[in-house]
Amino acid sequence: MKFLFLALLYCMVLSPAAAYDPLDPNGNITIKWDIMSWTPDGYVATVTMNNFQMYRHIGTPGWSLGWSWAKKEVIWTMVGAQATEQGDCSKFKGNVPHCCKRNPTVVDLLPGVPYNQQYSNCCKGGVLASWGQDPTASVSAFQVSVGVAGTSNKTVKLPKNFTLLGPGPGYTCGPAKIVPSTVFLTADRRRKTQALMTWNVTCTYSQFLASKNPTCCVSFSSFYNDSIIPCPSCACGCQNKQNCIMSDSKILHRAGINTPRKDNQPLLQCTHHMCPIRVHWHVKLNYKDYWRVKIAITNFNYRMNHTLWTLVAQHPNLNNVTQVFSFDYKPLVPYQSVNDTGMFYGMKFYNDLLMEAGPLGNVQSEVLMQKDKNTFTLKQGWGFPRRVYFNGQECLLPPPDTYPYLPNTAYKHSLAVSKMAAYVLLLLLCAW
Ligand SMILES: *[C@@H]1O[C@H](CO)[C@@H](O)[C@H](O)[C@H]1NC(C)=O
Ligand SMILES: *[C@@H]1O[C@H](CO)[C@@H](O)[C@H](O)[C@H]1NC(C)=O
Ligand SMILES: *[C@@H]1O[C@H](CO)[C@@H](O)[C@H](O)[C@H]1NC(C)=O
Ligand SMILES: *[C@@H]1O[C@H](CO)[C@@H](O)[C@H](O)[C@H]1NC(C)=O
Ligand SMILES: *[C@@H]1O[C@H](CO)[C@@H](O)[C@H](O)[C@H]1NC(C)=O
Ligand SMILES: *[C@@H]1O[C@H](CO)[C@@H](O)[C@H](O)[C@H]1NC(C)=O
Ligand SMILES: *[C@@H]1O[C@H](CO)[C@@H](O)[C@H](O)[C@H]1NC(C)=O
Ligand SMILES: *[C@@H]1O[C@H](CO)[C@@H](O)[C@H](O)[C@H]1NC(C)=O
């Protein structure tokens, strides 16, 4: 029975990630083009990118958005973003376009660009918060003036083949679809205007496309058993093992060790799991009506600070969270009937920055949950999470047959029970 349960759990956890995330079934990034005016040879559009994913943000170095023009369009000007390459504009005399490429790639501007280059919701270095953490920061926008294009809603051709990097691979974008024109409210909220034409593109995330190995792992411990259940070995693949750095290495004091690379290539501290992130779940205390879990996140990447980090956990008792200490918490209810998933994220200006690997590279919190007497148990690994995600990436859990046993379920070991375990047993008996 126990085996069956654990085997089921294991299957659930290791199911290949498709472009569908069971914990955020409606999550997507939507890119909306609103044509605001027609020009003699094209149009001016506002492009708005909304991150509707509950817990997956786009971190530095930010998004880049690409597409293919349907005809021979050019970009005359952009406000609030820029094309990464101008391309061949030699056909143009006098006024030279901003970009003549058939398949432009556009990136956000950095914060602090001159006022006249800014656009509302622009210039955040391509960083988009997740919807669950901060809906007001989950939007990015720019304005593009397109030439050599259709000049009416009958002749304009929608761009094709949208691609989104966020900042790495993982997103797949559908075709642009004409949708009802966006309605805008004027600043005094007394008049409505509307776009001349609107189309939407929806992009969804697949972890499988993002990386073939997990990028984080989970380890467990409990007050009732001394053993720490480590992350699985090579949880995140061991192919980079020769490039990792021992934590006591002298190299660490060299300048530049923490400088992020353009390709975002990590520089990891050597561990047996070789994951950039480890999440530790410790079942800390068992009171009469409550129990307490300690959660710690450790960064093993010397080249990455995580801003806007999120941690998602699925556990049946998250329907009854009484208090979360030193993290912000929000229940996620992907399906109306089950309330077993929640997201944790850092408190602003306190621990919303998970620093690079090293002495400061960790954040931690404790969660107090009220027991439901019918379901609560310390047996069979019930106290441990069913799924864990860091920054929207599913973390590899230890195999279920290694979960800590409750000491009193293993009678044959009872003679060898250490003082510590005996103490714990006592504590347990008292608590029950
Ligand atoms: C994208 O996400 C929004 C918000 O969750 C949802 O309303 C919309 O239906 C989604 N779009 C698609 C195509 O899934
Ligand atoms: C188009 O995208 C916007 C967000 O940018 C969203 O609010 C709107 O619901 C989408 N429209 C459709 C029909 O999907
Ligand atoms: C195009 O514009 C005409 C009016 O000029 C309008 O009737 C029509 O619905 C528009 N079509 C689209 C696809 O927006
Ligand atoms: C879009 O991509 C498809 C397949 O990737 C390709 O066959 C097609 O030529 C592309 N279209 C344009 C306009 O680049
Ligand atoms: C992380 O942030 C700290 C403080 O802002 C900074 O000194 C450090 O260089 C950053 N590290 C990386 C890898 O960006
Ligand atoms: C889900 O559980 C949380 C406590 O963790 C509670 O605050 C929230 O009201 C619950 N939501 C639903 C829909 O039951
Ligand atoms: C939390 O647990 C208590 C005690 O079992 C129960 O009365 C209450 O309904 C639970 N709350 C939720 C949201 O499940
Ligand atoms: C603790 O759990 C491990 C399984 O992970 C088990 O091998 C060990 O016997 C347990 N220790 C005690 C004291 O029960």
XYZ file of C-alpha atoms in Angstrom, residues 35 38 42-43 70-71 73 146 149-159 178 197 199:
22
model
C -2.901 49.882 -34.361
C -2.542 54.735 -40.082
C 1.828 51.948 -42.888
C 0.789 52.242 -39.278
C 4.524 39.060 -44.067
C 5.611 41.450 -46.855
C 7.685 45.981 -44.051
C 5.837 50.355 -39.489
C 2.909 48.053 -44.960
C -0.837 47.967 -45.473
C -2.559 51.234 -44.646
C -6.021 49.961 -43.771
C -7.468 47.014 -41.923
C -8.114 45.389 -45.324
C -4.542 45.577 -46.620
C -2.426 45.199 -43.496
C -0.800 41.779 -43.156
C -0.167 40.309 -39.719
C 3.423 39.467 -38.832
C -7.358 39.433 -35.054
C -7.280 47.162 -35.293
C -4.264 41.314 -32.958
